[in-house]
Amino acid sequence: MCGIVGYIGPREATDFLIPGLRRLEYRGYDSAGVATILPHRGIHATKSTGRIDNLNRLLLNMPSPGGVGIGHTRWATHGAPTDENAHPHFGGDGAVAVAHNGVIENFQVLKDRLIADGYEFQSQTDTEVIAHLIDSCLREIRPDEDVVAADYEPLVRVVQKALAQLQGTYGLVILFRDYPEVLMAARLGSPLIIGVGSGEYYVASDASPLVGQTDKIVYIADHEVALMTADKLRVVHRDQGRVSHSVEVLEIESGDVELGGYAHYMLKEIFEQPEAIRNAMRGRLDPDAATARFGGLNLSPQQLRQADRLMLTACGTSWHAGLVGEYQIEALARIPVEVEYASELRYSNPPLGRNTLLFAVTQSGETADTLAALREMKRKGYPTMAICNVVGSTIAQEADGGVYLHAGPEIGVASTKAFTSQCTVLAMLALYFGRLHHLGYDAGIRAIEHLQELPDKVSGALETNDRVKEIAEKYADCNNFLYLGRQFNFPAALEGALKLKEISYIHAEGYPAAEMKHGPIALVDKNTPSVFIMARDAVYDKVMANVQEIKARGGPVIAVVCEGDRRIGRLADDVIEVPATADFLQPIVSVIPLQFLAYHIAVARGCDVDKPRNLAKSVTVE
Ligand code: G6P
């Protein structure tokens, strides 16, 4: 969803803001804007609906010079995606400009009050309220107060006073017309990172715009306000006063956020999966003890052994990974696992035993519902863990412990490498919990061997790309698809259907293969392909019977099977063979051709694969 950038330093701010906003495009947006302080001419904003290219064209015709600036990509919540509603927004008569991520829940009350005070609103956004509110507090600075001599303390006070009146969430960057040497930022529930350059500072809502600019970063925490001049950063906490900030090293490199010759980020990330899985396992397999090991769970084996139930919570693709985890953990560790949508868990009040352990599964670590579910479970006193990709993200920070995926930045909106990395981490957790309980040494060793072979199996599955492309072109005009699998491969079916929906806008349903007789079979006709995900497992013959049922009704069948499957060829219209692995890892291999299928169908239909309509990479609103 929305993205933020800011710059203060000797360069033209737009030289960072525009490429920075392009790096944030992946988050999903429908308008964009920048504002810079023009020397002696106040703050100048340029905004446009649609892509950053539109904004850039406007700036080429009418540049916005200045070494201090802010920028924003907006994903509309309050008010349509119009030029007027695009950020930055001005406060008062242009004394303040802000760009904002998040949602202000009490904006209507504040707006009514500000209108009564004489403020005029140009947009329907909740953000404009923040700008006017800061302006109204700014007017309280006494004319004889020397703001610069007071090391800008009065400005911090102004912003804190305005923020104290807001209910909701914000990541904010703020410019002041009368203090053109200052850039401010503030955070509550919406991430902000400051990049430390030499005589310059950068601000961004995630690390990607900073890559290649600086590797020194400062994470801004909730309730902190940052004030930057070109040579100094001060961070002030609402309750603790001025806080010392630690500068950390950003471990992302330019290659991680660039296309590197691929047509789309999604395709690049599909091909990165063997490496991502290797990274997820690096240092975490312990053949001597026939188990997995994790550095950051922050609970002793004694405490973890007490857990008699695991609750996994997540949204979207991460929820599907949670379902894979349920099958894996129940099979290997025999601990009951429940997988709950975070948006449901946050408001439900499930009766859980004392020894329940919560795992929040999230690529971004910022998904609003997942964060709220984690906080609710934490509030109730359950230990909380994050399985998360983005280092330093809110969920990673707030959880009591957790496991990072180390998959590298995932930029394609349709999640691919994060999914297989999440499933890999969950498989290792299944092994770990299994070995805490009844899983014997031999079985542990076998699981480790399968895990060690997994990256090569996934590489083998990547070889299906050309074959899947042909199949995709054959079926690209169909408007309905079924995805069917059983046991470990049922969540893979859900994930395959979701991928197709997300990027090609085709209606697709994932179902447990046998369950399709209770409804979806009514959809089957010659234009509705069924994609079967089949392994040589205990239910192979049962799934084969389900294939027969589809064929008997004239439905085309695309079958993803394990290499060497000789039986399926007689039945299925199109067969895709992937390497066989252990049952608990098979969905990680079998999902690869499903990712390719969605990708190539979307390309064949002319869809914008990396920026699918209406979707956001990181859903930071409820
Ligand atoms: C959005 C993304 C999905 C993602 C989901 C959960 O819907 O488009 O790809 O699976 O959010 O995101 P998370 O970052 O929590 O895994």
XYZ file of C-alpha atoms and ligand atoms in Angstrom:
638
model
C 0.000 0.000 0.000
C 1.084 3.634 0.311
C 4.792 4.428 0.215
C 6.818 7.320 1.601
C 10.157 8.861 0.726
C 11.961 11.939 1.988
C 15.328 13.598 1.425
C 17.422 16.360 2.929
C 20.922 17.137 1.717
C 23.046 18.762 -0.965
C 21.463 16.980 -3.959
C 18.246 17.782 -5.790
C 15.670 16.003 -3.638
C 13.720 14.736 -6.670
C 16.828 12.853 -7.843
C 16.206 10.556 -4.885
C 12.439 10.917 -4.522
C 11.449 9.746 -8.010
C 13.695 6.636 -8.180
C 12.753 6.012 -4.545
C 9.058 6.059 -5.392
C 9.696 3.709 -8.309
C 11.257 1.255 -5.850
C 8.022 1.459 -3.831
C 5.745 0.889 -6.829
C 5.539 -2.801 -5.971
C 3.516 -2.009 -2.866
C 0.507 -1.021 -5.010
C -0.732 2.546 -5.543
C -3.029 4.628 -7.680
C -1.536 8.128 -7.514
C 1.763 9.720 -6.579
C 3.205 13.079 -5.652
C 6.267 14.959 -4.455
C 6.846 18.277 -2.710
C 10.088 20.203 -2.368
C 10.967 23.447 -0.695
C 11.860 25.966 -3.376
C 14.383 28.449 -2.065
C 12.449 31.626 -1.078
C 9.283 30.440 -2.841
C 7.671 28.106 -0.354
C 6.729 24.485 -0.829
C 5.885 23.253 -4.306
C 3.901 20.061 -4.841
C 3.480 18.034 -8.035
C 0.916 15.227 -8.081
C -0.621 12.880 -10.551
C -2.989 9.957 -10.686
C -1.699 6.749 -12.218
C 1.899 5.693 -12.545
C 5.105 7.422 -11.429
C 5.820 7.946 -15.142
C 2.941 10.462 -15.244
C 4.411 12.312 -12.271
C 7.858 12.252 -13.815
C 6.531 13.716 -17.088
C 5.022 16.624 -15.130
C 8.339 17.195 -13.376
C 10.229 17.165 -16.670
C 7.977 20.000 -17.894
C 8.065 21.880 -14.605
C 10.933 20.787 -12.347
C 10.641 21.042 -8.586
C 14.108 22.064 -7.424
C 15.316 22.065 -3.820
C 17.408 19.936 -1.527
C 14.590 19.083 0.887
C 11.596 17.083 -0.273
C 9.036 14.390 0.367
C 7.212 11.957 -1.896
C 4.364 9.492 -1.709
C 2.564 6.728 -3.543
C -1.086 6.563 -2.498
C -3.409 3.564 -2.378
C -6.798 5.220 -1.984
C -8.708 4.755 1.275
C -10.425 8.079 2.062
C -11.454 9.625 -1.262
C -11.045 8.493 -4.868
C -7.630 8.290 -6.575
C -7.605 11.867 -7.940
C -4.903 14.530 -8.249
C -6.519 16.459 -5.368
C -6.427 13.463 -3.054
C -2.835 12.541 -3.943
C -0.219 13.420 -1.310
C 1.589 15.578 -0.202
C -1.109 17.728 1.404
C -0.717 21.272 2.621
C -1.660 22.717 5.994
C -2.852 26.296 6.526
C -1.761 28.598 3.729
C 1.068 26.312 2.684
C 3.177 26.533 5.849
C 3.254 22.735 6.182
C 3.265 19.789 3.767
C 2.832 16.159 4.772
C 2.825 12.724 3.183
C 1.181 10.002 5.214
C 0.823 6.233 5.344
C -1.872 4.798 7.579
C -5.399 5.738 8.541
C -6.613 8.468 10.902
C -9.726 7.082 12.522
C -10.973 10.302 14.165
C -10.375 12.457 11.104
C -14.013 13.567 10.773
C -14.153 14.986 14.313
C -10.864 16.798 13.764
C -11.943 18.004 10.329
C -15.188 19.502 11.686
C -13.232 21.318 14.365
C -10.623 22.622 11.917
C -13.345 23.800 9.517
C -14.999 25.637 12.428
C -11.590 27.247 13.043
C -11.558 28.512 9.463
C -9.447 25.872 7.691
C -10.427 25.036 4.112
C -10.006 21.515 2.810
C -8.937 20.717 -0.751
C -9.271 16.924 -0.569
C -11.372 14.143 0.910
C -8.383 12.551 2.614
C -7.809 11.950 6.298
C -4.217 13.133 5.730
C -5.140 16.751 5.071
C -6.410 16.882 8.658
C -2.867 16.153 9.887
C -1.430 18.979 7.793
C -3.930 21.553 9.087
C -3.588 20.272 12.620
C 0.182 20.740 12.552
C -0.364 24.198 11.097
C -2.759 25.090 13.916
C -0.165 23.994 16.508
C 2.561 25.844 14.606
C 0.674 29.065 15.150
C 1.162 28.618 18.874
C 4.912 29.194 18.596
C 5.508 32.632 20.083
C 6.895 35.155 17.559
C 9.808 35.898 19.890
C 10.771 32.239 20.216
C 14.009 31.474 18.343
C 13.298 28.003 16.961
C 16.761 27.510 15.461
C 18.567 28.644 18.618
C 16.404 26.215 20.596
C 17.720 23.396 18.373
C 14.228 23.083 16.813
C 12.748 21.916 20.113
C 9.605 24.036 19.509
C 9.011 22.279 16.149
C 9.207 18.867 17.785
C 6.760 20.077 20.423
C 4.354 21.301 17.735
C 4.379 17.986 15.909
C 4.018 15.979 19.113
C 1.064 18.110 20.165
C -0.659 17.555 16.814
C 0.082 13.818 16.809
C -1.304 13.411 20.315
C -4.730 14.308 18.920
C -4.711 11.598 16.262
C -6.308 8.197 16.649
C -5.134 5.627 14.152
C -1.852 4.896 12.452
C 0.717 6.994 10.682
C 4.075 7.047 9.045
C 4.656 10.721 8.261
C 7.123 13.007 6.565
C 6.704 16.745 7.100
C 8.077 19.909 5.477
C 7.862 23.436 6.916
C 7.865 26.439 4.582
C 9.422 28.671 7.231
C 12.093 26.156 8.254
C 13.400 25.067 4.858
C 16.463 23.447 6.421
C 14.337 20.877 8.279
C 12.714 17.543 7.401
C 10.638 15.733 10.019
C 9.256 12.205 10.234
C 7.046 10.397 12.742
C 5.695 6.943 13.207
C 2.863 5.105 14.895
C 2.048 1.674 13.503
C 3.322 2.354 9.990
C 7.003 1.678 9.272
C 9.646 4.346 8.679
C 13.358 3.977 8.126
C 15.946 6.729 7.969
C 18.992 6.298 5.769
C 22.128 8.037 6.998
C 24.289 9.496 4.221
C 27.236 11.808 4.393
C 25.732 15.241 5.034
C 22.328 13.953 3.954
C 19.429 11.882 5.236
C 16.877 9.749 3.447
C 13.511 8.607 4.745
C 11.494 5.704 3.384
C 8.645 3.463 4.424
C 10.719 0.393 3.609
C 14.338 -0.259 2.867
C 14.124 -0.660 -0.915
C 14.492 3.059 -1.865
C 17.606 3.273 0.316
C 19.419 0.423 -1.404
C 22.375 1.809 -3.338
C 22.160 5.173 -1.509
C 23.419 4.133 1.904
C 23.754 0.980 3.969
C 23.443 2.829 7.278
C 19.905 2.868 8.573
C 17.976 3.865 11.667
C 14.629 2.218 12.415
C 12.115 4.702 13.789
C 9.911 3.145 16.478
C 6.278 3.849 17.357
C 5.731 7.205 19.071
C 9.077 8.519 17.861
C 9.502 11.798 16.021
C 12.666 12.427 13.992
C 13.969 15.840 13.078
C 16.638 16.095 10.449
C 18.823 18.898 9.212
C 21.421 17.986 6.599
C 24.054 17.356 9.255
C 22.097 16.117 12.249
C 19.391 13.629 13.233
C 17.510 13.915 16.513
C 14.990 11.290 17.591
C 12.492 12.085 20.320
C 10.100 9.592 21.936
C 6.698 10.739 23.170
C 7.245 9.343 26.659
C 10.990 9.013 27.004
C 12.129 12.336 25.552
C 15.203 12.355 23.349
C 16.383 8.810 22.586
C 19.708 7.645 21.288
C 19.264 5.916 17.961
C 21.371 3.010 16.843
C 22.625 2.930 13.284
C 22.271 -0.529 11.741
C 23.616 -2.028 8.561
C 21.229 -2.600 5.667
C 22.032 -5.976 4.200
C 20.135 -5.637 0.940
C 22.115 -5.047 -2.261
C 21.120 -3.363 -5.515
C 20.811 -6.699 -7.336
C 18.159 -7.754 -4.820
C 15.798 -4.974 -5.859
C 16.527 -4.808 -9.588
C 15.065 -6.908 -12.386
C 18.443 -8.282 -13.477
C 17.338 -9.159 -17.010
C 14.003 -10.748 -16.081
C 10.786 -9.434 -17.631
C 9.078 -9.230 -14.232
C 9.980 -9.384 -10.557
C 7.600 -12.304 -10.140
C 9.540 -14.368 -12.673
C 12.850 -13.355 -11.103
C 11.594 -14.352 -7.672
C 10.249 -17.697 -8.925
C 13.751 -18.486 -10.162
C 15.324 -17.305 -6.902
C 13.526 -20.010 -4.929
C 16.283 -22.635 -4.709
C 18.601 -19.987 -3.239
C 15.911 -18.540 -0.977
C 15.207 -22.026 0.416
C 18.929 -22.604 0.937
C 19.095 -19.314 2.851
C 16.092 -20.262 4.976
C 17.882 -23.474 6.002
C 21.402 -22.075 6.361
C 22.796 -22.957 9.798
C 19.463 -24.351 10.952
C 19.890 -28.066 10.287
C 21.693 -30.041 12.940
C 22.468 -33.551 11.640
C 24.257 -34.520 14.872
C 21.108 -34.085 16.917
C 18.866 -34.969 13.916
C 16.876 -31.819 14.402
C 16.565 -28.167 13.386
C 17.831 -25.294 15.491
C 16.671 -21.698 15.691
C 18.500 -18.813 17.303
C 15.614 -16.470 17.927
C 12.723 -18.389 19.468
C 13.680 -16.977 22.877
C 12.082 -19.930 24.680
C 13.973 -22.850 26.164
C 13.418 -26.409 24.872
C 11.667 -27.053 28.207
C 9.223 -24.216 27.579
C 8.677 -25.185 23.930
C 8.048 -28.788 24.921
C 5.176 -27.605 27.088
C 3.309 -26.218 24.054
C 0.414 -28.576 23.470
C -1.159 -26.568 20.691
C 0.156 -24.237 17.997
C -1.938 -21.462 16.540
C -0.768 -20.117 13.189
C -2.216 -16.851 11.974
C -1.684 -15.032 8.686
C -3.322 -13.487 5.610
C -3.262 -14.333 1.904
C -0.445 -16.506 0.657
C 1.097 -16.610 4.131
C -2.131 -18.197 5.365
C -1.687 -20.923 2.752
C 1.856 -21.477 4.028
C 0.300 -21.786 7.485
C -1.966 -24.563 6.167
C 1.048 -26.407 4.758
C 2.618 -25.958 8.207
C -0.443 -27.488 9.838
C -0.058 -30.688 7.809
C 3.710 -30.739 8.387
C 3.632 -30.143 12.146
C 0.744 -32.489 12.810
C 2.466 -35.222 10.766
C 5.966 -34.856 12.201
C 5.310 -33.554 15.713
C 1.753 -34.784 16.436
C 0.892 -31.442 18.062
C -2.565 -30.042 17.228
C -2.274 -27.019 14.975
C -4.924 -24.471 14.153
C -4.581 -22.016 11.284
C -6.700 -18.908 11.567
C -7.108 -15.897 9.295
C -5.601 -12.990 11.215
C -8.587 -10.813 10.316
C -10.827 -13.332 12.117
C -8.540 -14.127 15.024
C -8.207 -10.487 16.020
C -11.914 -10.317 16.869
C -12.683 -13.885 17.877
C -12.162 -15.179 21.333
C -11.160 -18.792 20.775
C -11.019 -21.010 23.832
C -7.343 -21.959 23.892
C -5.419 -23.955 26.430
C -2.779 -22.382 28.627
C 0.048 -23.875 26.613
C -0.836 -22.511 23.210
C 1.944 -20.902 21.206
C 1.159 -18.367 18.493
C 3.060 -18.087 15.209
C 2.314 -15.106 12.976
C 3.355 -15.946 9.413
C 4.042 -12.857 7.332
C 6.345 -11.860 4.508
C 6.244 -8.125 5.154
C 5.828 -8.130 8.919
C 3.490 -5.163 8.473
C 0.103 -6.669 7.547
C -2.394 -4.795 9.714
C -4.618 -7.768 10.559
C -1.688 -10.061 11.352
C -0.190 -7.401 13.598
C -3.518 -6.892 15.378
C -3.980 -10.662 15.880
C -0.463 -10.935 17.290
C -1.085 -8.044 19.685
C -4.393 -9.552 20.818
C -2.767 -12.912 21.564
C 0.129 -11.177 23.293
C -2.291 -9.157 25.376
C -3.873 -12.421 26.498
C -0.487 -13.625 27.643
C 0.320 -16.217 24.978
C 3.930 -16.407 23.782
C 4.093 -15.041 20.227
C 6.506 -15.871 17.422
C 6.941 -14.354 13.970
C 7.879 -16.202 10.814
C 8.804 -13.161 8.853
C 10.900 -12.003 5.902
C 11.446 -8.282 6.441
C 14.103 -7.695 9.063
C 13.175 -5.054 11.623
C 9.499 -4.995 10.570
C 6.843 -4.206 13.157
C 5.714 -7.805 13.661
C 9.319 -9.002 13.884
C 9.945 -6.412 16.574
C 6.777 -6.985 18.563
C 6.804 -10.783 18.634
C 8.505 -12.437 21.598
C 10.685 -14.424 19.240
C 10.756 -15.761 15.745
C 12.439 -17.010 12.630
C 13.504 -14.845 9.700
C 13.100 -16.282 6.211
C 16.193 -14.550 4.725
C 14.494 -14.767 1.312
C 15.681 -11.286 0.279
C 13.267 -8.547 -0.781
C 10.103 -9.843 -2.446
C 8.885 -7.192 -4.847
C 6.347 -8.975 -7.063
C 2.925 -8.423 -5.504
C 2.104 -12.097 -6.030
C 4.142 -13.845 -3.367
C 6.301 -16.747 -4.569
C 9.664 -17.151 -2.869
C 8.275 -16.002 0.477
C 5.681 -18.801 0.286
C 8.184 -21.581 -0.354
C 10.562 -20.135 2.257
C 7.729 -19.993 4.813
C 6.840 -23.629 4.060
C 10.517 -24.548 4.470
C 10.767 -22.806 7.846
C 7.547 -24.490 8.958
C 8.922 -27.863 7.842
C 12.003 -27.239 10.009
C 9.761 -26.257 12.924
C 7.821 -29.482 12.401
C 11.100 -31.377 12.613
C 12.158 -29.404 15.694
C 8.894 -29.979 17.565
C 8.850 -33.580 16.362
C 12.274 -34.173 17.858
C 11.172 -32.543 21.129
C 8.482 -35.210 21.315
C 8.280 -38.639 19.771
C 10.125 -38.366 16.427
C 13.073 -40.763 16.534
C 16.667 -40.089 15.523
C 16.374 -42.044 12.235
C 13.247 -40.200 11.196
C 14.923 -36.898 12.078
C 17.936 -37.768 9.925
C 15.681 -38.738 7.010
C 13.800 -35.426 7.304
C 17.116 -33.539 7.271
C 18.268 -35.398 4.162
C 15.029 -34.515 2.391
C 15.391 -30.879 3.439
C 18.981 -30.783 2.195
C 17.872 -32.092 -1.209
C 14.979 -29.631 -1.426
C 16.760 -26.741 -3.242
C 17.832 -29.124 -6.029
C 14.317 -30.542 -6.308
C 12.967 -27.008 -6.635
C 15.610 -26.307 -9.304
C 14.310 -29.399 -11.099
C 10.762 -28.023 -10.921
C 11.976 -24.749 -12.460
C 12.768 -26.711 -15.612
C 9.032 -27.013 -16.252
C 8.909 -23.346 -17.291
C 8.810 -23.857 -21.086
C 6.333 -26.711 -20.880
C 4.042 -24.724 -18.565
C 4.239 -21.718 -20.905
C 2.853 -23.860 -23.757
C 0.042 -25.107 -21.533
C -0.678 -21.558 -20.337
C -1.077 -20.325 -23.907
C -3.482 -23.178 -24.639
C -5.801 -22.291 -21.742
C -5.269 -18.517 -21.470
C -8.782 -17.732 -22.728
C -10.599 -19.808 -20.105
C -12.455 -17.814 -17.492
C -12.742 -20.428 -14.729
C -10.222 -22.828 -13.261
C -10.377 -25.425 -10.504
C -7.267 -26.373 -8.514
C -7.526 -29.686 -6.722
C -5.203 -31.515 -4.349
C -5.359 -33.583 -1.184
C -3.516 -33.637 2.112
C -0.179 -31.783 1.850
C -1.082 -30.697 -1.663
C -4.452 -29.191 -0.791
C -2.876 -25.887 0.372
C -0.783 -25.942 -2.824
C -4.084 -26.058 -4.746
C -5.351 -23.038 -2.802
C -2.132 -21.188 -3.507
C -2.195 -22.053 -7.234
C -5.758 -20.713 -7.494
C -4.855 -17.543 -5.593
C -1.854 -16.867 -7.860
C -4.054 -17.131 -10.968
C -6.755 -14.877 -9.499
C -4.282 -12.248 -8.344
C -2.418 -11.618 -11.561
C -4.653 -12.783 -14.410
C -8.073 -11.848 -12.895
C -9.422 -15.287 -13.815
C -11.869 -16.878 -11.425
C -10.158 -19.844 -9.810
C -11.069 -22.022 -6.855
C -8.834 -24.268 -4.836
C -10.472 -27.280 -3.221
C -9.580 -30.557 -1.561
C -9.859 -32.851 -4.600
C -12.651 -35.078 -3.251
C -14.646 -32.160 -1.891
C -15.221 -30.824 -5.408
C -18.096 -33.309 -5.718
C -19.974 -31.160 -3.202
C -20.408 -28.144 -5.416
C -17.559 -27.112 -7.726
C -18.147 -30.109 -10.007
C -21.218 -28.222 -11.224
C -18.813 -25.739 -12.846
C -17.026 -28.406 -14.883
C -17.366 -28.133 -18.659
C -15.007 -28.140 -21.621
C -13.947 -24.566 -20.899
C -13.172 -25.075 -17.208
C -9.775 -26.698 -16.726
C -9.037 -28.550 -13.500
C -5.444 -28.421 -12.297
C -4.637 -31.481 -10.180
C -1.670 -31.502 -7.834
C -0.785 -35.158 -7.324
C 2.061 -36.862 -5.531
C 2.931 -40.517 -5.230
C 1.502 -40.525 -1.747
C -1.112 -42.500 0.183
C -3.998 -40.752 -1.576
C -2.676 -41.060 -5.148
C -5.325 -43.586 -6.224
C -8.067 -41.532 -4.589
C -6.994 -38.415 -6.482
C -6.851 -40.462 -9.676
C -10.512 -41.328 -9.133
C -11.257 -37.605 -8.802
C -9.479 -37.031 -12.134
C -11.778 -39.641 -13.711
C -14.799 -37.808 -12.336
C -13.735 -34.565 -14.004
C -12.918 -36.296 -17.297
C -16.284 -38.066 -17.306
C -17.889 -34.613 -17.382
C -15.802 -33.313 -20.252
C -13.514 -31.088 -18.190
C -9.907 -30.626 -19.350
C -7.326 -31.828 -16.812
C -3.862 -30.385 -16.260
C -1.950 -32.668 -13.891
C 1.115 -31.739 -11.870
C 2.642 -35.101 -11.011
C 5.898 -36.572 -9.798
C 8.500 -37.582 -12.373
C 8.022 -41.071 -13.773
C 4.254 -41.151 -13.282
C 3.123 -43.425 -16.128
C -0.555 -43.736 -15.254
C -1.670 -40.133 -15.497
C -0.744 -39.755 -19.180
C -3.711 -41.873 -20.243
C -6.171 -39.575 -18.476
C -4.905 -36.010 -18.271
C -4.909 -33.604 -21.201
C -1.646 -32.006 -20.103
C 0.944 -33.388 -17.718
C 3.659 -31.457 -15.881
C 6.275 -33.578 -14.119
C 8.190 -32.320 -11.090
C 10.781 -34.111 -8.922
C 9.344 -36.245 -6.133
C 10.325 -35.517 -2.545
C 9.038 -36.455 0.900
C 5.305 -35.872 1.317
C 5.806 -33.029 3.794
C 7.951 -31.114 1.299
C 6.089 -31.964 -1.915
C 3.912 -28.806 -1.967
C 7.108 -26.714 -2.004
C 8.143 -28.437 -5.241
C 4.717 -28.877 -6.813
C 3.705 -25.237 -6.367
C 6.455 -24.096 -8.785
C 4.596 -24.991 -12.026
C 1.453 -23.412 -10.540
C 3.377 -20.153 -10.137
C 4.564 -20.436 -13.758
C 1.033 -21.220 -14.950
C -0.398 -18.088 -13.329
C 2.521 -16.026 -14.602
C 2.332 -17.140 -18.238
C -1.459 -16.910 -18.395
C -1.284 -13.360 -17.013
C 1.381 -12.427 -19.584
C -0.664 -14.024 -22.394
C -3.687 -11.966 -21.329
C -1.635 -8.763 -21.264
C -1.935 -8.245 -17.500
C 0.520 -6.156 -15.482
C 2.085 -9.054 -13.584
C 4.018 -7.095 -10.966
C 1.329 -4.494 -10.350
C -1.996 -6.303 -10.447
C -5.070 -4.104 -10.235
C -6.450 -3.261 -6.781
C -3.845 -5.316 -4.924
C -1.158 -4.132 -2.567
C 1.987 -5.967 -1.569
C 1.696 -5.009 2.033
C -1.826 -4.460 3.361
C -1.376 -1.990 6.166
C -5.056 -1.148 6.652
C -7.654 -3.353 8.268
C -1.215 -9.102 0.470
C -0.228 -9.589 -0.588
C -0.096 -11.102 -0.509
C 0.292 -11.534 0.882
C -0.672 -10.979 1.943
C -0.129 -11.187 3.344
O -2.488 -9.536 0.141
O -0.654 -9.190 -1.879
O 0.879 -11.551 -1.432
O 0.312 -12.924 0.955
O -0.838 -9.568 1.776
O 1.055 -10.438 3.467
P 2.218 -10.760 4.490
O 3.246 -9.691 4.213
O 1.632 -10.641 5.856
O 2.714 -12.116 4.194
